[in-house]
XYZ file of C-alpha atoms in Angstrom:
150
model
C 123.159 42.512 113.237
C 120.926 42.790 110.183
C 119.379 39.392 110.944
C 118.531 40.475 114.487
C 117.015 43.725 113.250
C 115.001 41.854 110.596
C 113.714 39.367 113.167
C 112.686 42.094 115.609
C 111.042 44.082 112.833
C 109.140 40.982 111.732
C 107.840 40.574 115.266
C 106.870 44.236 115.477
C 109.374 44.740 118.290
C 111.758 47.126 116.546
C 111.053 50.762 117.312
C 113.098 52.911 114.894
C 112.606 56.002 117.071
C 113.960 54.190 120.143
C 116.920 52.842 118.152
C 117.704 56.330 116.833
C 117.453 57.866 120.302
C 119.771 55.239 121.764
C 122.277 55.741 118.944
C 122.259 59.501 119.570
C 122.789 59.005 123.322
C 125.760 56.746 122.612
C 127.203 59.224 120.084
C 126.808 62.104 122.558
C 128.542 60.078 125.292
C 131.356 59.289 122.854
C 131.776 62.951 121.884
C 131.910 63.911 125.570
C 134.575 61.276 126.258
C 136.713 62.462 123.341
C 136.426 66.068 124.532
C 137.533 64.999 128.023
C 140.488 63.011 126.675
C 141.730 65.626 124.179
C 143.504 67.929 126.703
C 145.782 65.033 127.711
C 147.110 64.804 124.138
C 149.940 67.252 124.707
C 153.276 67.146 126.520
C 153.352 67.755 130.265
C 154.069 71.313 131.432
C 157.763 70.460 131.845
C 157.934 69.101 128.269
C 157.803 65.435 129.260
C 156.271 63.209 126.621
C 153.238 61.527 128.173
C 151.738 58.227 126.972
C 148.576 60.020 125.774
C 150.622 62.556 123.818
C 152.803 59.823 122.284
C 149.773 57.788 121.180
C 148.144 60.920 119.709
C 151.351 61.613 117.754
C 151.410 58.019 116.473
C 147.737 58.372 115.481
C 148.542 61.495 113.456
C 151.604 59.882 111.833
C 149.941 56.691 110.593
C 147.230 56.394 108.007
C 143.704 55.149 108.595
C 144.588 51.738 107.116
C 147.440 51.051 109.554
C 147.455 48.020 111.820
C 148.433 48.713 115.423
C 149.447 45.862 117.711
C 149.325 46.942 121.339
C 151.186 45.339 124.172
C 151.323 48.531 126.200
C 150.091 46.654 129.306
C 149.968 49.541 131.834
C 148.751 51.874 129.095
C 146.190 49.652 127.337
C 143.423 52.134 128.189
C 145.536 55.072 127.031
C 146.207 53.412 123.680
C 142.521 52.562 123.258
C 141.391 56.080 124.130
C 143.930 58.137 122.214
C 144.559 56.018 119.129
C 140.893 56.497 118.154
C 140.844 53.297 116.122
C 137.495 53.154 114.381
C 137.996 50.374 111.839
C 137.547 46.720 112.735
C 140.872 44.908 112.782
C 142.984 48.055 113.033
C 143.902 47.634 116.739
C 144.877 44.255 118.131
C 145.874 43.316 121.681
C 146.396 39.835 123.087
C 144.005 40.104 126.028
C 145.927 37.426 127.895
C 149.192 36.742 129.615
C 151.502 36.400 126.656
C 154.113 39.092 127.150
C 156.450 39.517 124.213
C 154.141 38.461 121.378
C 153.839 41.751 119.490
C 157.369 42.092 118.074
C 157.158 38.824 116.176
C 153.487 39.430 115.389
C 154.362 42.776 113.793
C 156.918 41.095 111.564
C 154.354 38.434 110.615
C 151.668 41.044 109.908
C 154.052 42.965 107.669
C 154.991 39.789 105.791
C 151.299 39.034 105.319
C 150.533 42.520 103.973
C 153.758 44.286 102.856
C 151.934 47.430 101.743
C 150.242 48.071 105.076
C 151.737 50.214 107.828
C 152.227 48.033 110.912
C 152.936 49.606 114.306
C 153.766 47.774 117.525
C 153.210 49.752 120.733
C 154.880 48.100 123.717
C 156.142 48.911 127.172
C 159.709 48.202 128.217
C 158.888 44.866 129.878
C 156.924 43.579 126.897
C 159.724 44.712 124.611
C 162.306 42.700 126.547
C 160.063 39.616 126.831
C 159.756 39.692 123.030
C 163.461 38.868 122.586
C 163.950 42.050 120.572
C 167.210 40.989 118.956
C 165.401 38.148 117.187
C 162.457 40.264 116.055
C 164.740 43.034 114.820
C 166.999 40.541 113.061
C 163.955 39.122 111.208
C 162.791 42.626 110.290
C 166.202 43.750 108.989
C 166.549 44.886 105.381
C 167.725 42.215 102.982
C 171.451 41.791 102.823
C 173.153 42.536 99.478
C 173.181 39.500 97.176
C 176.858 39.919 96.473
C 179.710 41.119 98.625
C 182.041 43.745 97.224
C 184.820 43.165 99.779
C 187.656 40.786 98.938
């Protein structure tokens, strides 16, 4: 991005006022979107937990350094809107037809960075395609080194 800006500036084609105005328009549009989405971040009138409310609760429970893997398929847009991920690499989705990848990927991400919070958001179909018994078996706590039963 800096190289592009430098090149345009060198050619006299970079108008700082136009760039600032465009950035403000984008920021205003973003603020408007967030204001429109915010009312959905609560339970339904009958107390039902909605996807938007659940994602908002996850967002509040995890820290800003968390890694979220999303395989929410039907709710990809909901996760994107309500998670409010604003750091590169903090929200990852497959973008292709690979149902079941995120359970194992979450285990791998945690092994790669044990100190980081890793969250996997999936729907029921994606969960089952991920062979959950295997992913949960891999993620289990270590077994005791010695057995006290005789």
